[in-house]
Short mmCIF file of C-alpha atoms and ligand atoms in Angstrom, two decimals:
data_model
loop_
_atom_site.label_atom_id
_atom_site.label_comp_id
_atom_site.label_asym_id
_atom_site.label_seq_id
_atom_site.Cartn_x
_atom_site.Cartn_y
_atom_site.Cartn_z
CA MET A 1186 64.32 169.12 223.00
CA ALA A 1187 66.17 166.12 221.57
CA GLU A 1188 64.51 166.78 218.24
CA SER A 1189 65.15 170.50 218.16
CA SER A 1190 68.78 170.03 219.16
CA THR A 1191 69.28 167.53 216.32
CA GLN A 1192 67.82 170.02 213.88
CA GLN A 1193 70.05 172.74 215.27
CA SER A 1194 73.10 170.53 215.02
CA GLN A 1195 72.56 170.24 211.28
CA SER A 1196 72.55 173.94 210.60
CA LYS A 1197 74.48 175.65 213.38
CA LYS A 1198 78.04 175.36 214.61
CA VAL A 1199 78.56 173.70 217.97
CA MET A 1200 79.64 176.08 220.72
CA LEU A 1201 80.59 174.58 224.07
CA SER A 1202 81.83 175.91 227.37
CA ALA A 1203 81.86 175.08 231.06
CA VAL A 1204 82.74 176.39 234.49
CA GLN A 1205 84.00 174.58 237.55
CA PRO A 1206 81.43 174.41 240.33
CA SER A 1207 84.24 174.73 242.86
CA ASN A 1208 82.80 177.88 244.39
CA ARG A 1209 80.02 180.36 243.87
CA LEU A 1210 80.22 182.19 240.58
CA THR A 1211 81.40 185.80 240.45
CA LEU A 1212 80.62 188.95 238.53
CA GLY A 1213 83.71 188.05 236.48
CA ASN A 1214 82.15 184.70 235.50
CA TYR A 1215 78.93 186.48 234.59
CA LEU A 1216 80.47 189.19 232.42
CA GLY A 1217 83.29 187.07 231.00
CA ALA A 1218 81.24 183.93 230.36
CA LEU A 1219 77.53 183.50 231.16
CA LYS A 1220 76.32 186.82 229.74
CA ILE A 1221 78.27 186.19 226.54
CA TRP A 1222 76.98 182.62 226.25
CA ALA A 1223 73.43 183.90 226.64
CA GLN A 1224 74.01 186.43 223.87
CA LEU A 1225 75.44 183.80 221.51
CA GLN A 1226 72.97 181.01 222.23
CA LYS A 1227 70.64 181.78 219.34
CA ASP A 1228 73.37 181.65 216.74
CA TYR A 1229 74.98 178.38 217.81
CA ASP A 1230 74.12 174.86 218.78
CA CYS A 1231 75.08 175.35 222.43
CA ILE A 1232 76.34 172.94 225.05
CA PHE A 1233 77.09 174.27 228.55
CA PHE A 1234 77.87 172.22 231.61
CA ALA A 1235 79.26 172.21 235.13
CA VAL A 1236 82.60 170.41 235.30
CA ASP A 1237 82.24 168.64 238.64
CA MET A 1238 84.96 166.16 237.58
CA HIS A 1239 87.41 169.01 237.04
CA ALA A 1240 86.46 170.44 240.44
CA ILE A 1241 87.79 167.38 242.30
CA THR A 1242 91.33 168.07 241.05
CA SER A 1243 91.45 169.94 244.36
CA ARG A 1244 89.75 168.72 247.54
CA GLN A 1245 86.06 169.49 247.75
CA ASP A 1246 83.53 169.07 250.51
CA PRO A 1247 81.11 166.54 248.95
CA GLU A 1248 77.91 168.25 250.09
CA GLU A 1249 79.25 171.63 248.99
CA LEU A 1250 80.24 170.29 245.59
CA ARG A 1251 76.78 168.84 245.01
CA GLU A 1252 75.12 172.08 246.06
CA GLN A 1253 77.51 174.22 243.98
CA THR A 1254 76.81 172.05 240.94
CA TYR A 1255 73.06 172.67 241.29
CA ARG A 1256 73.84 176.31 241.92
CA ALA A 1257 76.03 176.60 238.82
CA LEU A 1258 73.21 175.17 236.71
CA ALA A 1259 70.69 177.53 238.36
CA THR A 1260 73.05 180.44 237.67
CA TYR A 1261 73.30 179.57 233.98
CA ILE A 1262 69.52 179.65 233.76
CA ALA A 1263 69.19 182.82 235.85
CA ALA A 1264 71.74 184.52 233.60
CA GLY A 1265 69.47 183.94 230.63
CA ILE A 1266 70.68 180.64 229.20
CA ASP A 1267 67.61 178.86 227.95
CA PRO A 1268 67.47 175.14 228.79
CA ASP A 1269 65.07 174.58 225.88
CA GLN A 1270 67.58 175.99 223.47
CA CYS A 1271 70.86 174.70 224.90
CA ILE A 1272 72.06 171.40 226.32
CA LEU A 1273 72.78 171.90 230.04
CA PHE A 1274 74.22 169.12 232.16
CA ALA A 1275 76.71 167.95 234.78
CA GLN A 1276 79.96 166.50 233.43
CA SER A 1277 79.84 163.41 235.68
CA HIS A 1278 76.48 162.43 234.15
CA VAL A 1279 78.14 161.68 230.82
CA PRO A 1280 80.64 158.83 231.28
CA ALA A 1281 82.13 159.39 227.81
CA HIS A 1282 84.08 162.37 229.20
CA ALA A 1283 86.17 160.14 231.44
CA GLN A 1284 86.34 157.41 228.79
CA LEU A 1285 87.63 159.67 226.02
CA ALA A 1286 89.95 161.40 228.49
CA TRP A 1287 91.74 158.09 229.08
CA VAL A 1288 92.29 157.46 225.36
CA LEU A 1289 93.54 161.03 224.92
CA THR A 1290 95.79 160.67 227.98
CA CYS A 1291 97.48 157.79 226.20
CA HIS A 1292 98.08 160.05 223.20
CA SER A 1293 99.30 163.09 225.14
CA TYR A 1294 102.89 163.73 226.12
CA MET A 1295 104.35 164.45 229.57
CA GLY A 1296 106.30 167.31 227.98
CA GLU A 1297 103.30 169.19 226.61
CA LEU A 1298 101.31 168.77 229.83
CA SER A 1299 104.29 169.98 231.89
CA ARG A 1300 104.27 173.21 229.90
CA MET A 1301 100.73 174.19 230.91
CA THR A 1302 101.03 177.39 232.90
CA GLN A 1303 97.90 176.69 234.93
CA PHE A 1304 99.41 173.38 236.06
CA LYS A 1305 102.64 175.13 237.00
CA ASP A 1306 100.77 177.79 239.01
CA LYS A 1307 98.39 175.40 240.74
CA SER A 1308 100.97 172.72 241.52
CA ALA A 1309 103.32 175.31 242.98
CA LYS A 1310 100.61 176.08 245.54
CA GLN A 1311 100.07 172.40 246.43
CA GLY A 1312 103.29 171.54 248.21
CA THR A 1313 104.53 167.96 247.92
CA ASN A 1314 101.49 165.83 247.15
CA ILE A 1315 100.37 167.17 243.79
CA PRO A 1316 97.30 165.25 242.58
CA SER A 1317 97.94 163.62 239.18
CA GLY A 1318 94.52 164.91 238.16
CA LEU A 1319 95.89 168.42 238.22
CA PHE A 1320 98.44 167.32 235.64
CA THR A 1321 95.97 165.52 233.35
CA TYR A 1322 93.21 168.11 233.83
CA PRO A 1323 93.73 169.67 230.37
CA VAL A 1324 93.27 166.25 228.73
CA LEU A 1325 89.87 165.90 230.39
CA MET A 1326 89.07 169.38 229.11
CA ALA A 1327 90.10 168.31 225.61
CA ALA A 1328 87.75 165.32 225.90
CA ASP A 1329 84.93 167.66 227.00
CA ILE A 1330 85.37 169.66 223.83
CA LEU A 1331 86.19 166.99 221.25
CA LEU A 1332 83.32 164.64 222.17
CA TYR A 1333 80.78 167.05 220.71
CA GLN A 1334 82.54 168.00 217.46
CA THR A 1335 82.78 171.50 218.89
CA GLU A 1336 83.81 174.35 216.62
CA LEU A 1337 83.87 177.26 219.03
CA VAL A 1338 84.90 177.42 222.68
CA PRO A 1339 84.32 180.71 224.50
CA VAL A 1340 86.95 180.91 227.25
CA GLY A 1341 89.03 183.46 229.09
CA GLU A 1342 92.61 184.26 228.13
CA ASP A 1343 93.86 181.87 230.86
CA GLN A 1344 92.32 178.86 229.09
CA LYS A 1345 93.77 179.56 225.66
CA GLN A 1346 96.71 177.24 226.20
CA HIS A 1347 94.32 174.39 227.03
CA ILE A 1348 92.47 174.99 223.77
CA GLU A 1349 95.79 174.89 221.90
CA LEU A 1350 96.48 171.51 223.49
CA THR A 1351 92.97 170.35 222.54
CA ARG A 1352 93.67 171.33 218.93
CA ASP A 1353 97.03 169.51 218.98
CA LEU A 1354 95.40 166.34 220.34
CA ALA A 1355 92.59 166.52 217.77
CA ILE A 1356 95.04 166.92 214.90
CA ARG A 1357 97.30 164.17 216.26
CA MET A 1358 94.40 161.69 216.53
CA ASN A 1359 92.98 162.69 213.13
CA ASN A 1360 96.40 162.10 211.54
CA LEU A 1361 96.64 158.68 213.15
CA PHE A 1362 93.38 157.70 211.49
CA PRO A 1363 93.34 159.71 208.27
CA LYS A 1364 90.63 157.63 206.61
CA ALA A 1365 87.97 158.82 209.00
CA PRO A 1366 88.99 161.94 210.96
CA LEU A 1367 87.59 161.64 214.45
CA PHE A 1368 87.37 165.22 215.59
CA LYS A 1369 86.56 168.74 214.46
CA VAL A 1370 89.46 171.01 215.38
CA PRO A 1371 87.96 173.70 217.67
CA GLU A 1372 88.75 177.41 217.79
CA PRO A 1373 88.84 179.48 220.97
CA TYR A 1374 86.49 182.43 221.18
CA ILE A 1375 88.09 185.03 223.40
CA PRO A 1376 85.43 187.53 224.49
CA PRO A 1377 86.01 191.24 223.86
CA VAL A 1378 88.49 192.99 226.16
CA GLY A 1379 85.79 194.66 228.22
CA ALA A 1380 84.63 191.29 229.45
CA ARG A 1381 87.77 190.68 231.53
CA ILE A 1382 87.03 191.68 235.10
CA MET A 1383 89.90 192.02 237.54
CA SER A 1384 90.21 191.46 241.29
CA LEU A 1385 88.94 194.37 243.40
CA GLN A 1386 91.94 193.98 245.70
CA ASN A 1387 94.59 193.47 243.02
CA PRO A 1388 93.42 194.90 239.71
CA LEU A 1389 96.38 193.31 237.91
CA ALA A 1390 94.98 189.81 238.57
CA LYS A 1391 91.78 188.31 237.22
CA MET A 1392 88.73 188.26 239.52
CA SER A 1393 88.68 184.65 240.67
CA LYS A 1394 86.03 182.66 242.51
CA SER A 1395 88.79 180.78 244.33
CA ASP A 1396 90.66 183.85 245.61
CA PRO A 1397 91.05 183.38 249.39
CA ASP A 1398 90.38 187.11 249.91
CA VAL A 1399 86.57 187.35 249.69
CA ASN A 1400 86.81 191.11 249.18
CA SER A 1401 88.57 190.58 245.87
CA ALA A 1402 85.49 189.19 244.11
CA ILE A 1403 81.83 190.06 243.89
CA TYR A 1404 79.84 186.84 244.07
CA LEU A 1405 76.53 186.65 242.28
CA SER A 1406 75.12 185.56 245.64
CA ASP A 1407 76.38 188.67 247.51
CA SER A 1408 73.76 190.84 249.22
CA ASP A 1409 73.29 194.47 248.15
CA ASP A 1410 75.11 195.55 251.30
CA THR A 1411 78.07 193.28 250.67
CA ILE A 1412 78.38 194.49 247.08
CA LEU A 1413 78.43 198.10 248.28
CA LYS A 1414 81.01 197.32 250.98
CA LYS A 1415 83.29 195.44 248.60
CA LEU A 1416 83.20 198.22 246.03
CA LYS A 1417 83.84 200.89 248.63
CA ARG A 1418 86.92 198.92 249.67
CA ALA A 1419 88.08 198.34 246.10
CA VAL A 1420 91.74 199.20 245.66
CA THR A 1421 92.11 202.30 243.52
CA ASP A 1422 95.19 204.08 242.29
CA SER A 1423 97.24 207.09 243.26
CA GLY A 1424 96.00 210.43 242.01
CA SER A 1425 92.37 211.49 242.01
CA GLU A 1426 91.35 211.91 238.40
CA ILE A 1427 89.00 209.38 236.84
CA VAL A 1428 90.64 208.57 233.53
CA TRP A 1429 91.23 205.48 231.37
CA ASP A 1430 94.94 204.95 231.86
CA ASP A 1431 97.18 201.86 232.14
CA GLU A 1432 98.71 203.47 235.21
CA LYS A 1433 95.29 203.23 236.85
CA PRO A 1434 94.26 199.56 236.66
CA GLY A 1435 91.84 199.90 239.60
CA ILE A 1436 89.93 202.76 237.96
CA LYS A 1437 89.99 200.95 234.62
CA ASN A 1438 88.46 197.90 236.24
CA LEU A 1439 85.56 199.88 237.74
CA LEU A 1440 84.94 201.62 234.42
CA THR A 1441 85.07 198.24 232.66
CA ILE A 1442 82.47 196.82 235.04
CA GLN A 1443 80.19 199.80 234.42
CA ALA A 1444 80.64 199.64 230.65
CA ALA A 1445 79.99 195.88 230.54
CA LEU A 1446 76.84 196.14 232.69
CA THR A 1447 75.31 199.25 231.12
CA GLY A 1448 76.46 198.90 227.51
CA LYS A 1449 77.79 202.48 227.67
CA LYS A 1450 81.09 203.39 226.04
CA VAL A 1451 84.10 204.04 228.30
CA PRO A 1452 84.80 207.57 226.93
CA ASP A 1453 81.19 208.55 227.69
CA LEU A 1454 81.49 207.20 231.21
CA VAL A 1455 84.79 209.03 231.73
CA ALA A 1456 83.24 212.28 230.45
CA GLY A 1457 80.56 211.94 233.13
CA TYR A 1458 83.19 211.78 235.87
CA VAL A 1459 85.05 215.01 235.13
CA GLY A 1460 85.55 216.83 238.44
CA LYS A 1461 84.26 213.88 240.51
CA GLN A 1462 86.10 211.75 243.06
CA TYR A 1463 87.01 208.06 243.19
CA GLY A 1464 84.32 207.70 245.86
CA HIS A 1465 81.60 208.68 243.36
CA LEU A 1466 82.85 206.11 240.88
CA LYS A 1467 82.87 203.38 243.52
CA ILE A 1468 79.36 204.10 244.76
CA GLU A 1469 77.89 204.40 241.29
CA THR A 1470 79.62 201.19 240.21
CA ALA A 1471 78.11 199.50 243.27
CA GLU A 1472 74.62 200.75 242.36
CA ILE A 1473 74.99 199.42 238.82
CA CYS A 1474 76.25 196.05 240.10
CA ILE A 1475 73.40 195.77 242.60
CA GLN A 1476 70.84 196.49 239.92
CA ALA A 1477 72.30 193.83 237.63
CA ILE A 1478 72.99 191.17 240.27
CA LYS A 1479 69.81 191.35 242.36
CA PRO A 1480 67.49 189.71 239.82
CA ILE A 1481 70.06 186.98 239.09
CA ARG A 1482 70.63 186.35 242.80
CA ASP A 1483 66.89 186.12 243.53
CA GLU A 1484 66.34 183.74 240.63
CA VAL A 1485 69.28 181.53 241.65
CA GLU A 1486 67.86 181.36 245.18
CA ARG A 1487 64.45 180.36 243.86
CA LEU A 1488 65.84 177.78 241.44
CA THR A 1489 68.32 176.15 243.85
CA LYS A 1490 65.38 175.40 246.15
CA ASP A 1491 63.55 173.71 243.30
CA LYS A 1492 65.63 170.53 243.05
CA THR A 1493 62.83 168.75 241.19
CA TYR A 1494 63.10 171.25 238.35
CA LEU A 1495 66.91 171.25 238.31
CA THR A 1496 67.05 167.45 238.37
CA GLN A 1497 64.70 167.35 235.43
CA ILE A 1498 66.91 169.78 233.45
CA LEU A 1499 70.02 167.76 234.31
CA LYS A 1500 68.36 164.53 233.25
CA LYS A 1501 67.19 165.91 229.94
CA GLY A 1502 70.60 167.50 229.31
CA ALA A 1503 72.48 164.30 230.14
CA GLN A 1504 70.27 162.33 227.75
CA SER A 1505 71.02 164.63 224.81
CA ALA A 1506 74.70 164.93 225.72
CA ASN A 1507 75.13 161.17 226.15
CA ALA A 1508 73.59 160.46 222.77
CA ARG A 1509 75.93 162.85 221.00
CA ALA A 1510 79.04 161.96 222.98
CA GLN A 1511 78.55 158.24 222.50
CA LYS A 1512 78.74 158.60 218.71
CA THR A 1513 82.20 160.15 218.91
CA LEU A 1514 83.37 157.73 221.58
CA ASP A 1515 82.24 154.68 219.58
CA GLN A 1516 84.26 155.86 216.60
CA VAL A 1517 87.31 156.48 218.79
CA TYR A 1518 87.01 153.05 220.44
CA LYS A 1519 86.67 151.43 217.03
CA ASN A 1520 89.71 153.25 215.64
CA VAL A 1521 92.00 152.43 218.55
CA GLY A 1522 91.06 148.75 218.31
CA PHE A 1523 88.56 148.11 221.09
CA ILE A 1524 85.81 145.54 220.47
CA LEU A 1525 82.57 147.48 220.56
CA PRO A 1526 80.26 145.92 223.13
N1 LIG B 962 89.13 174.60 232.54
C1 LIG B 962 88.03 175.53 232.47
C2 LIG B 962 88.20 176.59 233.57
O1 LIG B 962 88.76 176.31 234.59
C3 LIG B 962 86.71 174.85 232.65
C4 LIG B 962 86.45 173.85 231.57
C5 LIG B 962 86.48 172.49 231.69
C6 LIG B 962 86.10 174.14 230.23
N2 LIG B 962 86.14 171.91 230.52
C7 LIG B 962 85.91 172.88 229.60
C8 LIG B 962 85.92 175.34 229.52
C9 LIG B 962 85.56 172.81 228.26
C10 LIG B 962 85.58 175.25 228.19
C11 LIG B 962 85.40 174.00 227.55
O2 LIG B 962 87.72 177.68 233.39
#
C-alpha cells in the first residue's frame, strides 16, 4: 500500500475529500460525494477521511462519535471506495492536521473568517455560547487539504467558500516564503448538477444528515420500509403533471434521485411518466432507492461489526497519511522559524 501510493503520487494528481461523522450518512452524501469519489478513484491519487475533529465543533456523544467514525469508514468502503487504492483514515489519527491548523490560524484574518456563510448560519443557531471552533473550522479544513499538496477537492456547493479560503491561505503562505512555495493551490471539483439531492420535506434546501426532521433525509442505514414511508411522505408540488420545471422542486428532486441512481436521462424518465400520478413517481423512486441502498446498508452492517478489519484499515491509512503530512508540516515549521526536533 505505502509503495503503491508513493508510485501513484508521482503520476496522478492528489484528490482529497472528507465528511463529518456527526451523523449517519444520507442518500445525498452517497450521490453527491461517495459515489463520485468511487468513480474518480482510479484517475487520482485519492485521500478520503472522516473528520472527527470537525465533528466536535458541535457537542457529540463520545460513544456515538466513535461509532459514527467507524461507520463512516465502513460506508466509504461499502460505497465502492477501495482501501487498497486510496488512503482512508480518521482525521484525529494524524496530528499534523491540528498542528498545521494552528500555524494557518495565525495567518488567517478575523474578517475573512467572519464572512463564512456556514459560520454565520451555524452560529446563529447556537445562541450565546458559540464555540470558537465553529469560527476556526474552515482553517482546520484548509490544513486538511494543504497538508497533502492536494490539487482537487470534490465538495458540494456549500463548501466552495471554504475552498476559496484555503486557496487564499495557500497563496498567502507561499508569498511569504517565495523561495520554496509550501503548498499546491487546490481547485474545487463541484459534482454535476444531478448530484445535488434536496430535502424530502423542503426541496429548496439540501438533504442534510443533521436535519432535525428525520423524514427530510434518507439515511443509508434506513430499512426498506422506512425508505418507502419517507418517499411516500415526500413533499411534492401543486398540480399533478410530472414535468421538469423550476416551479416543481419536489418533483425535480425525485427525478434527480432516479436519474442519479439509474443513469437514465431526465427527459426519458419524464416521458415514462406521461399520464401517471405523483404517487407512481414516489413509489418507483422508493423502489429504485431500496435497490441501490440495500447492498450498501448490508455491507455497512457487516463491516461495522468487524472492528478488527476497520482498525487495521485505519492504522494503515494513518501511517500513509502521517508520512505524507509530516513532510509538509516539517517544511512549514522550518519556514516559520521553529527548531525542528
Ligand atoms: N467541511 C466539510 C463538510 O462539512 C468536511 C471537510 C472537512 C472537508 N475537511 C475537508 C471536505 C477537507 C473536503 C476537504 O462537508
